[in-house]
């Protein structure tokens, strides 16, 4: 089935572009529309009802632009709002959740770390996932202030190194062999995280799994685009400087008020 409508993605800010990159690579024919709700970032410390309301506003924006499928490119929005979104809208949704399952199944030390926002770690969806792996030692850590620093373009700052050291040391002491990045912003910190973690610790994020799931849903449910190079459109409701910088040239960002 052919369907040339775009795939919509949203996040509280620039983090979901790590998912967009995976989708772009796997599905180059698809048009994509990415929405960064940076004005309201971070979502991670907000109560559930606020996260639901912000997610609905983002979905309305993407549906106004005729998206055939929506990728909630934010763990915090997925774990707090995807059930409500699925109840309210007919469009298919794909969410992103911390990849505890592959980490727990592959772990040889039986100890894994999860770095995520407070909103994700305190969600019901996350607690249920953790319950399934009661035999694994799961060290949970809230990444306080990491998203704010990334949104502020301070990925390589001294403060970032200090915070990452503080958050990762207890995991290293607990002998983790897998670190799950449970926030779509965090893949941008992999170079800094790599410098702190011992070599045997594998870093896992869910980006490629989300792209494969998107491919599956396009084939099974919505239809795929015809064979040509797809377009990529970016919107933000805040200063576009940091988003433009991480995307690089060739991807203009439009500032919108919403
Ligand atoms: N990228 C979002 C996530 O995956 C960031 C959360 C936030 O805005 O705090 O959780």
PDB file of C-alpha atoms and ligand atoms in Angstrom:
ATOM      1  CA  UNK A   1       0.000   0.000   0.000  1.00  0.00           C
ATOM      2  CA  UNK A   2       1.314   3.450  -0.907  1.00  0.00           C
ATOM      3  CA  UNK A   3       0.888   6.415   1.405  1.00  0.00           C
ATOM      4  CA  UNK A   4       2.974   9.539   0.878  1.00  0.00           C
ATOM      5  CA  UNK A   5       1.820  11.374   3.989  1.00  0.00           C
ATOM      6  CA  UNK A   6       4.572  12.261   6.472  1.00  0.00           C
ATOM      7  CA  UNK A   7       5.640  10.508   9.662  1.00  0.00           C
ATOM      8  CA  UNK A   8       5.340  12.897  12.620  1.00  0.00           C
ATOM      9  CA  UNK A   9       7.732  12.894  15.567  1.00  0.00           C
ATOM     10  CA  UNK A  10       7.735  14.964  18.731  1.00  0.00           C
ATOM     11  CA  UNK A  11       9.871  15.408  21.810  1.00  0.00           C
ATOM     12  CA  UNK A  12      10.190  17.972  24.586  1.00  0.00           C
ATOM     13  CA  UNK A  13      13.152  19.312  22.630  1.00  0.00           C
ATOM     14  CA  UNK A  14      16.111  18.212  20.559  1.00  0.00           C
ATOM     15  CA  UNK A  15      16.553  14.706  22.034  1.00  0.00           C
ATOM     16  CA  UNK A  16      14.092  12.962  19.717  1.00  0.00           C
ATOM     17  CA  UNK A  17      16.312  13.831  16.771  1.00  0.00           C
ATOM     18  CA  UNK A  18      18.356  10.789  17.877  1.00  0.00           C
ATOM     19  CA  UNK A  19      15.277   8.724  16.924  1.00  0.00           C
ATOM     20  CA  UNK A  20      14.675  10.778  13.778  1.00  0.00           C
ATOM     21  CA  UNK A  21      18.226   9.939  12.593  1.00  0.00           C
ATOM     22  CA  UNK A  22      17.528   6.201  12.913  1.00  0.00           C
ATOM     23  CA  UNK A  23      14.211   6.531  11.058  1.00  0.00           C
ATOM     24  CA  UNK A  24      15.762   8.668   8.325  1.00  0.00           C
ATOM     25  CA  UNK A  25      18.487   6.084   7.822  1.00  0.00           C
ATOM     26  CA  UNK A  26      16.170   3.061   7.726  1.00  0.00           C
ATOM     27  CA  UNK A  27      13.319   4.731   5.810  1.00  0.00           C
ATOM     28  CA  UNK A  28      14.925   7.306   3.472  1.00  0.00           C
ATOM     29  CA  UNK A  29      11.845   7.520   1.213  1.00  0.00           C
ATOM     30  CA  UNK A  30       9.548   8.729   3.973  1.00  0.00           C
ATOM     31  CA  UNK A  31       8.785  12.414   4.596  1.00  0.00           C
ATOM     32  CA  UNK A  32       9.210  13.349   8.268  1.00  0.00           C
ATOM     33  CA  UNK A  33       7.983  16.264  10.367  1.00  0.00           C
ATOM     34  CA  UNK A  34       9.778  16.797  13.682  1.00  0.00           C
ATOM     35  CA  UNK A  35       8.374  18.981  16.414  1.00  0.00           C
ATOM     36  CA  UNK A  36      10.564  20.176  19.317  1.00  0.00           C
ATOM     37  CA  UNK A  37       8.472  21.543  22.178  1.00  0.00           C
ATOM     38  CA  UNK A  38      11.603  23.169  23.602  1.00  0.00           C
ATOM     39  CA  UNK A  39       9.649  26.021  25.165  1.00  0.00           C
ATOM     40  CA  UNK A  40       8.242  23.476  27.636  1.00  0.00           C
ATOM     41  CA  UNK A  41      11.391  21.362  28.145  1.00  0.00           C
ATOM     42  CA  UNK A  42      12.201  19.554  30.290  1.00  0.00           C
ATOM     43  CA  UNK A  43       9.125  17.358  30.640  1.00  0.00           C
ATOM     44  CA  UNK A  44      10.885  15.047  33.092  1.00  0.00           C
ATOM     45  CA  UNK A  45      10.005  16.887  36.307  1.00  0.00           C
ATOM     46  CA  UNK A  46       6.389  17.687  35.340  1.00  0.00           C
ATOM     47  CA  UNK A  47       3.328  15.880  36.737  1.00  0.00           C
ATOM     48  CA  UNK A  48       1.681  13.275  34.526  1.00  0.00           C
ATOM     49  CA  UNK A  49      -1.365  15.421  33.671  1.00  0.00           C
ATOM     50  CA  UNK A  50       0.844  18.196  32.324  1.00  0.00           C
ATOM     51  CA  UNK A  51       2.816  15.728  30.219  1.00  0.00           C
ATOM     52  CA  UNK A  52      -0.449  14.365  28.791  1.00  0.00           C
ATOM     53  CA  UNK A  53      -1.710  17.882  27.958  1.00  0.00           C
ATOM     54  CA  UNK A  54       1.575  18.891  26.283  1.00  0.00           C
ATOM     55  CA  UNK A  55       1.648  15.631  24.319  1.00  0.00           C
ATOM     56  CA  UNK A  56      -1.920  16.228  23.070  1.00  0.00           C
ATOM     57  CA  UNK A  57      -0.976  19.720  21.913  1.00  0.00           C
ATOM     58  CA  UNK A  58       2.009  18.272  20.010  1.00  0.00           C
ATOM     59  CA  UNK A  59      -0.133  15.567  18.410  1.00  0.00           C
ATOM     60  CA  UNK A  60      -2.706  18.181  17.274  1.00  0.00           C
ATOM     61  CA  UNK A  61       0.121  20.172  15.654  1.00  0.00           C
ATOM     62  CA  UNK A  62       1.343  17.097  13.747  1.00  0.00           C
ATOM     63  CA  UNK A  63      -2.151  15.980  12.730  1.00  0.00           C
ATOM     64  CA  UNK A  64      -2.837  19.474  11.343  1.00  0.00           C
ATOM     65  CA  UNK A  65       0.076  18.661   9.017  1.00  0.00           C
ATOM     66  CA  UNK A  66      -1.544  15.407   7.938  1.00  0.00           C
ATOM     67  CA  UNK A  67       0.829  12.877   9.563  1.00  0.00           C
ATOM     68  CA  UNK A  68      -0.034   9.209   8.936  1.00  0.00           C
ATOM     69  CA  UNK A  69       1.745   7.907  12.035  1.00  0.00           C
ATOM     70  CA  UNK A  70       3.197   9.562  15.127  1.00  0.00           C
ATOM     71  CA  UNK A  71       6.408   8.616  16.868  1.00  0.00           C
ATOM     72  CA  UNK A  72       6.474   9.802  20.462  1.00  0.00           C
ATOM     73  CA  UNK A  73      10.248  10.325  20.422  1.00  0.00           C
ATOM     74  CA  UNK A  74      10.400  10.914  24.174  1.00  0.00           C
ATOM     75  CA  UNK A  75      10.514   8.289  26.927  1.00  0.00           C
ATOM     76  CA  UNK A  76       8.864  10.643  29.414  1.00  0.00           C
ATOM     77  CA  UNK A  77       5.904  11.361  27.117  1.00  0.00           C
ATOM     78  CA  UNK A  78       5.601   7.692  26.133  1.00  0.00           C
ATOM     79  CA  UNK A  79       5.621   6.316  29.667  1.00  0.00           C
ATOM     80  CA  UNK A  80       3.202   8.995  30.952  1.00  0.00           C
ATOM     81  CA  UNK A  81       0.895   9.712  28.033  1.00  0.00           C
ATOM     82  CA  UNK A  82       0.859   7.112  25.252  1.00  0.00           C
ATOM     83  CA  UNK A  83      -2.122   5.216  26.678  1.00  0.00           C
ATOM     84  CA  UNK A  84      -4.177   8.436  26.792  1.00  0.00           C
ATOM     85  CA  UNK A  85      -3.063   9.388  23.272  1.00  0.00           C
ATOM     86  CA  UNK A  86      -4.051   5.978  21.900  1.00  0.00           C
ATOM     87  CA  UNK A  87      -7.464   6.296  23.503  1.00  0.00           C
ATOM     88  CA  UNK A  88      -8.056   9.757  22.127  1.00  0.00           C
ATOM     89  CA  UNK A  89      -6.718   9.661  18.558  1.00  0.00           C
ATOM     90  CA  UNK A  90      -7.195   7.252  15.662  1.00  0.00           C
ATOM     91  CA  UNK A  91      -3.696   7.715  14.219  1.00  0.00           C
ATOM     92  CA  UNK A  92      -1.216   4.914  15.072  1.00  0.00           C
ATOM     93  CA  UNK A  93       1.444   5.759  17.688  1.00  0.00           C
ATOM     94  CA  UNK A  94       4.897   4.362  18.306  1.00  0.00           C
ATOM     95  CA  UNK A  95       6.554   5.116  21.622  1.00  0.00           C
ATOM     96  CA  UNK A  96       9.993   4.751  23.113  1.00  0.00           C
ATOM     97  CA  UNK A  97      10.691   3.107  26.446  1.00  0.00           C
ATOM     98  CA  UNK A  98      13.928   2.303  28.279  1.00  0.00           C
ATOM     99  CA  UNK A  99      15.358  -0.925  26.792  1.00  0.00           C
ATOM    100  CA  UNK A 100      15.566  -2.852  30.064  1.00  0.00           C
ATOM    101  CA  UNK A 101      14.607  -6.152  28.466  1.00  0.00           C
ATOM    102  CA  UNK A 102      17.603  -6.595  26.123  1.00  0.00           C
ATOM    103  CA  UNK A 103      19.956  -5.276  28.817  1.00  0.00           C
ATOM    104  CA  UNK A 104      18.640  -7.660  31.495  1.00  0.00           C
ATOM    105  CA  UNK A 105      18.655 -10.630  29.115  1.00  0.00           C
ATOM    106  CA  UNK A 106      22.233  -9.991  27.957  1.00  0.00           C
ATOM    107  CA  UNK A 107      23.718  -9.064  31.328  1.00  0.00           C
ATOM    108  CA  UNK A 108      26.390 -11.450  32.634  1.00  0.00           C
ATOM    109  CA  UNK A 109      26.941  -9.618  35.940  1.00  0.00           C
ATOM    110  CA  UNK A 110      23.169  -9.578  36.466  1.00  0.00           C
ATOM    111  CA  UNK A 111      23.429  -5.890  37.205  1.00  0.00           C
ATOM    112  CA  UNK A 112      22.289  -3.098  34.865  1.00  0.00           C
ATOM    113  CA  UNK A 113      21.946   0.676  35.126  1.00  0.00           C
ATOM    114  CA  UNK A 114      19.093   2.845  33.869  1.00  0.00           C
ATOM    115  CA  UNK A 115      19.571   6.585  33.442  1.00  0.00           C
ATOM    116  CA  UNK A 116      16.280   8.373  32.732  1.00  0.00           C
ATOM    117  CA  UNK A 117      14.095  11.290  33.794  1.00  0.00           C
ATOM    118  CA  UNK A 118      12.115  11.355  37.020  1.00  0.00           C
ATOM    119  CA  UNK A 119       8.889  11.206  34.976  1.00  0.00           C
ATOM    120  CA  UNK A 120       9.972   7.998  33.253  1.00  0.00           C
ATOM    121  CA  UNK A 121      11.336   6.237  36.338  1.00  0.00           C
ATOM    122  CA  UNK A 122       8.228   7.040  38.397  1.00  0.00           C
ATOM    123  CA  UNK A 123       5.750   5.961  35.700  1.00  0.00           C
ATOM    124  CA  UNK A 124       3.512   2.931  36.007  1.00  0.00           C
ATOM    125  CA  UNK A 125       4.689   1.626  32.627  1.00  0.00           C
ATOM    126  CA  UNK A 126       8.305   1.639  33.797  1.00  0.00           C
ATOM    127  CA  UNK A 127       7.488  -0.012  37.157  1.00  0.00           C
ATOM    128  CA  UNK A 128       5.677  -2.815  35.340  1.00  0.00           C
ATOM    129  CA  UNK A 129       8.665  -3.374  33.051  1.00  0.00           C
ATOM    130  CA  UNK A 130      11.011  -3.540  36.053  1.00  0.00           C
ATOM    131  CA  UNK A 131       8.753  -6.055  37.857  1.00  0.00           C
ATOM    132  CA  UNK A 132       9.319  -8.508  35.011  1.00  0.00           C
ATOM    133  CA  UNK A 133      13.045  -8.638  35.820  1.00  0.00           C
ATOM    134  CA  UNK A 134      13.063  -9.146  39.549  1.00  0.00           C
ATOM    135  CA  UNK A 135      16.169 -11.330  39.394  1.00  0.00           C
ATOM    136  CA  UNK A 136      18.231  -8.536  37.865  1.00  0.00           C
ATOM    137  CA  UNK A 137      19.828  -5.838  39.992  1.00  0.00           C
ATOM    138  CA  UNK A 138      18.536  -2.658  38.302  1.00  0.00           C
ATOM    139  CA  UNK A 139      20.198   0.566  39.425  1.00  0.00           C
ATOM    140  CA  UNK A 140      17.885   3.459  38.576  1.00  0.00           C
ATOM    141  CA  UNK A 141      19.194   6.989  38.433  1.00  0.00           C
ATOM    142  CA  UNK A 142      17.358  10.218  37.585  1.00  0.00           C
ATOM    143  CA  UNK A 143      19.447  12.347  35.226  1.00  0.00           C
ATOM    144  CA  UNK A 144      18.720  15.582  37.096  1.00  0.00           C
ATOM    145  CA  UNK A 145      19.531  18.623  34.968  1.00  0.00           C
ATOM    146  CA  UNK A 146      21.015  16.696  32.020  1.00  0.00           C
ATOM    147  CA  UNK A 147      18.199  17.631  29.592  1.00  0.00           C
ATOM    148  CA  UNK A 148      18.368  21.313  30.589  1.00  0.00           C
ATOM    149  CA  UNK A 149      22.120  21.341  29.906  1.00  0.00           C
ATOM    150  CA  UNK A 150      21.671  19.600  26.526  1.00  0.00           C
ATOM    151  CA  UNK A 151      18.896  22.030  25.520  1.00  0.00           C
ATOM    152  CA  UNK A 152      21.241  24.860  26.543  1.00  0.00           C
ATOM    153  CA  UNK A 153      23.968  23.520  24.226  1.00  0.00           C
ATOM    154  CA  UNK A 154      26.220  22.518  27.140  1.00  0.00           C
ATOM    155  CA  UNK A 155      26.738  18.846  26.313  1.00  0.00           C
ATOM    156  CA  UNK A 156      30.485  19.084  26.756  1.00  0.00           C
ATOM    157  CA  UNK A 157      30.558  21.399  29.781  1.00  0.00           C
ATOM    158  CA  UNK A 158      32.387  20.718  33.038  1.00  0.00           C
ATOM    159  CA  UNK A 159      29.043  20.643  34.808  1.00  0.00           C
ATOM    160  CA  UNK A 160      27.905  17.847  32.481  1.00  0.00           C
ATOM    161  CA  UNK A 161      31.037  15.800  33.258  1.00  0.00           C
ATOM    162  CA  UNK A 162      30.551  16.387  36.984  1.00  0.00           C
ATOM    163  CA  UNK A 163      26.903  15.264  36.900  1.00  0.00           C
ATOM    164  CA  UNK A 164      27.587  12.218  34.743  1.00  0.00           C
ATOM    165  CA  UNK A 165      30.364  11.123  37.109  1.00  0.00           C
ATOM    166  CA  UNK A 166      28.044  11.549  40.064  1.00  0.00           C
ATOM    167  CA  UNK A 167      25.248   9.517  38.414  1.00  0.00           C
ATOM    168  CA  UNK A 168      27.404   6.747  36.960  1.00  0.00           C
ATOM    169  CA  UNK A 169      29.847   6.001  39.797  1.00  0.00           C
ATOM    170  CA  UNK A 170      27.304   4.073  41.947  1.00  0.00           C
ATOM    171  CA  UNK A 171      26.439   1.986  38.868  1.00  0.00           C
ATOM    172  CA  UNK A 172      30.109   1.191  38.246  1.00  0.00           C
ATOM    173  CA  UNK A 173      30.465   0.204  41.905  1.00  0.00           C
ATOM    174  CA  UNK A 174      27.441  -2.087  41.495  1.00  0.00           C
ATOM    175  CA  UNK A 175      29.311  -3.834  38.643  1.00  0.00           C
ATOM    176  CA  UNK A 176      26.814  -3.087  35.870  1.00  0.00           C
ATOM    177  CA  UNK A 177      27.694  -4.420  32.420  1.00  0.00           C
ATOM    178  CA  UNK A 178      24.870  -2.598  30.549  1.00  0.00           C
ATOM    179  CA  UNK A 179      23.749   1.009  30.813  1.00  0.00           C
ATOM    180  CA  UNK A 180      20.276   1.739  29.433  1.00  0.00           C
ATOM    181  CA  UNK A 181      19.787   5.282  28.187  1.00  0.00           C
ATOM    182  CA  UNK A 182      16.138   5.902  29.055  1.00  0.00           C
ATOM    183  CA  UNK A 183      15.832   9.387  27.582  1.00  0.00           C
ATOM    184  CA  UNK A 184      16.098  10.247  23.904  1.00  0.00           C
ATOM    185  CA  UNK A 185      18.354  13.218  24.729  1.00  0.00           C
ATOM    186  CA  UNK A 186      21.045  11.013  26.268  1.00  0.00           C
ATOM    187  CA  UNK A 187      22.508   9.393  23.116  1.00  0.00           C
ATOM    188  CA  UNK A 188      24.073  12.825  22.519  1.00  0.00           C
ATOM    189  CA  UNK A 189      26.076  12.247  25.717  1.00  0.00           C
ATOM    190  CA  UNK A 190      27.563   8.897  24.633  1.00  0.00           C
ATOM    191  CA  UNK A 191      31.077  10.316  23.993  1.00  0.00           C
ATOM    192  CA  UNK A 192      31.197  11.766  27.539  1.00  0.00           C
ATOM    193  CA  UNK A 193      29.592   8.669  29.120  1.00  0.00           C
ATOM    194  CA  UNK A 194      32.067   6.416  27.302  1.00  0.00           C
ATOM    195  CA  UNK A 195      34.968   8.229  28.963  1.00  0.00           C
ATOM    196  CA  UNK A 196      33.549   7.437  32.414  1.00  0.00           C
ATOM    197  CA  UNK A 197      32.344   3.845  32.040  1.00  0.00           C
ATOM    198  CA  UNK A 198      34.682   0.831  32.026  1.00  0.00           C
ATOM    199  CA  UNK A 199      35.151  -0.675  28.555  1.00  0.00           C
ATOM    200  CA  UNK A 200      33.100  -3.796  29.316  1.00  0.00           C
ATOM    201  CA  UNK A 201      29.908  -1.782  29.937  1.00  0.00           C
ATOM    202  CA  UNK A 202      27.641  -1.676  26.906  1.00  0.00           C
ATOM    203  CA  UNK A 203      25.467   1.373  26.311  1.00  0.00           C
ATOM    204  CA  UNK A 204      21.975   0.594  25.049  1.00  0.00           C
ATOM    205  CA  UNK A 205      19.421   2.986  23.615  1.00  0.00           C
ATOM    206  CA  UNK A 206      16.140   2.262  21.880  1.00  0.00           C
ATOM    207  CA  UNK A 207      16.515   4.360  18.711  1.00  0.00           C
ATOM    208  CA  UNK A 208      17.129   1.597  16.176  1.00  0.00           C
ATOM    209  CA  UNK A 209      14.361  -0.587  17.670  1.00  0.00           C
ATOM    210  CA  UNK A 210      11.893   2.304  17.292  1.00  0.00           C
ATOM    211  CA  UNK A 211      12.925   2.754  13.647  1.00  0.00           C
ATOM    212  CA  UNK A 212      12.376  -0.969  12.943  1.00  0.00           C
ATOM    213  CA  UNK A 213       8.987  -0.850  14.632  1.00  0.00           C
ATOM    214  CA  UNK A 214       8.070   2.194  12.530  1.00  0.00           C
ATOM    215  CA  UNK A 215       9.037   0.292   9.383  1.00  0.00           C
ATOM    216  CA  UNK A 216       6.864  -2.628  10.455  1.00  0.00           C
ATOM    217  CA  UNK A 217       3.835  -0.436  11.171  1.00  0.00           C
ATOM    218  CA  UNK A 218       4.163   1.381   7.847  1.00  0.00           C
ATOM    219  CA  UNK A 219       4.116  -1.927   5.991  1.00  0.00           C
ATOM    220  CA  UNK A 220       1.307  -3.467   8.022  1.00  0.00           C
ATOM    221  CA  UNK A 221      -0.994  -0.516   8.752  1.00  0.00           C
ATOM    222  CA  UNK A 222      -0.472   2.882   7.137  1.00  0.00           C
ATOM    223  CA  UNK A 223       1.370   2.247   3.871  1.00  0.00           C
ATOM    224  CA  UNK A 224       4.832   3.330   2.743  1.00  0.00           C
ATOM    225  CA  UNK A 225       5.973   6.270   0.621  1.00  0.00           C
ATOM    226  CA  UNK A 226       6.839   5.876  -3.047  1.00  0.00           C
ATOM    227  CA  UNK A 227      10.508   5.422  -3.961  1.00  0.00           C
ATOM    228  CA  UNK A 228      12.077   8.876  -3.869  1.00  0.00           C
ATOM    229  CA  UNK A 229      14.121  10.800  -1.317  1.00  0.00           C
ATOM    230  CA  UNK A 230      11.842  11.908   1.505  1.00  0.00           C
ATOM    231  CA  UNK A 231      11.805  15.432   2.927  1.00  0.00           C
ATOM    232  CA  UNK A 232      12.655  16.348   6.556  1.00  0.00           C
ATOM    233  CA  UNK A 233      10.887  19.303   8.152  1.00  0.00           C
ATOM    234  CA  UNK A 234      11.733  20.677  11.616  1.00  0.00           C
ATOM    235  CA  UNK A 235       9.685  22.957  13.864  1.00  0.00           C
ATOM    236  CA  UNK A 236      10.500  24.400  17.281  1.00  0.00           C
ATOM    237  CA  UNK A 237       8.684  26.845  19.545  1.00  0.00           C
ATOM    238  CA  UNK A 238      11.903  28.206  21.055  1.00  0.00           C
ATOM    239  CA  UNK A 239      15.328  29.472  19.971  1.00  0.00           C
ATOM    240  CA  UNK A 240      16.343  27.156  17.068  1.00  0.00           C
ATOM    241  CA  UNK A 241      20.131  27.588  17.540  1.00  0.00           C
ATOM    242  CA  UNK A 242      20.914  24.326  19.370  1.00  0.00           C
ATOM    243  CA  UNK A 243      18.553  22.234  17.223  1.00  0.00           C
ATOM    244  CA  UNK A 244      20.082  23.681  14.030  1.00  0.00           C
ATOM    245  CA  UNK A 245      23.560  23.001  15.345  1.00  0.00           C
ATOM    246  CA  UNK A 246      22.993  19.316  16.081  1.00  0.00           C
ATOM    247  CA  UNK A 247      21.176  18.772  12.758  1.00  0.00           C
ATOM    248  CA  UNK A 248      23.910  20.451  10.729  1.00  0.00           C
ATOM    249  CA  UNK A 249      23.506  22.286   7.435  1.00  0.00           C
ATOM    250  CA  UNK A 250      20.820  21.172   4.996  1.00  0.00           C
ATOM    251  CA  UNK A 251      18.088  20.932   7.632  1.00  0.00           C
ATOM    252  CA  UNK A 252      16.461  24.326   8.207  1.00  0.00           C
ATOM    253  CA  UNK A 253      14.422  24.744  11.381  1.00  0.00           C
ATOM    254  CA  UNK A 254      11.235  26.822  11.400  1.00  0.00           C
ATOM    255  CA  UNK A 255      10.270  28.652  14.579  1.00  0.00           C
ATOM    256  CA  UNK A 256       6.560  28.537  15.327  1.00  0.00           C
ATOM    257  CA  UNK A 257       4.370  29.814  18.134  1.00  0.00           C
ATOM    258  CA  UNK A 258       2.208  27.169  19.723  1.00  0.00           C
TER     259      UNK A 258
HETATM  260  N1  LIG B   1      13.741  13.287  25.468  1.00  0.00           N
HETATM  261  C1  LIG B   1      12.905  13.208  26.632  1.00  0.00           C
HETATM  262  C2  LIG B   1      12.855  11.758  27.104  1.00  0.00           C
HETATM  263  O1  LIG B   1      13.131  10.866  26.310  1.00  0.00           O
HETATM  264  C3  LIG B   1      13.352  14.257  27.552  1.00  0.00           C
HETATM  265  C4  LIG B   1      12.606  14.419  28.778  1.00  0.00           C
HETATM  266  C5  LIG B   1      12.553  15.798  29.351  1.00  0.00           C
HETATM  267  O2  LIG B   1      12.175  16.735  28.641  1.00  0.00           O
HETATM  268  O3  LIG B   1      12.829  15.890  30.540  1.00  0.00           O
HETATM  269  O4  LIG B   1      12.509  11.433  28.212  1.00  0.00           O
END
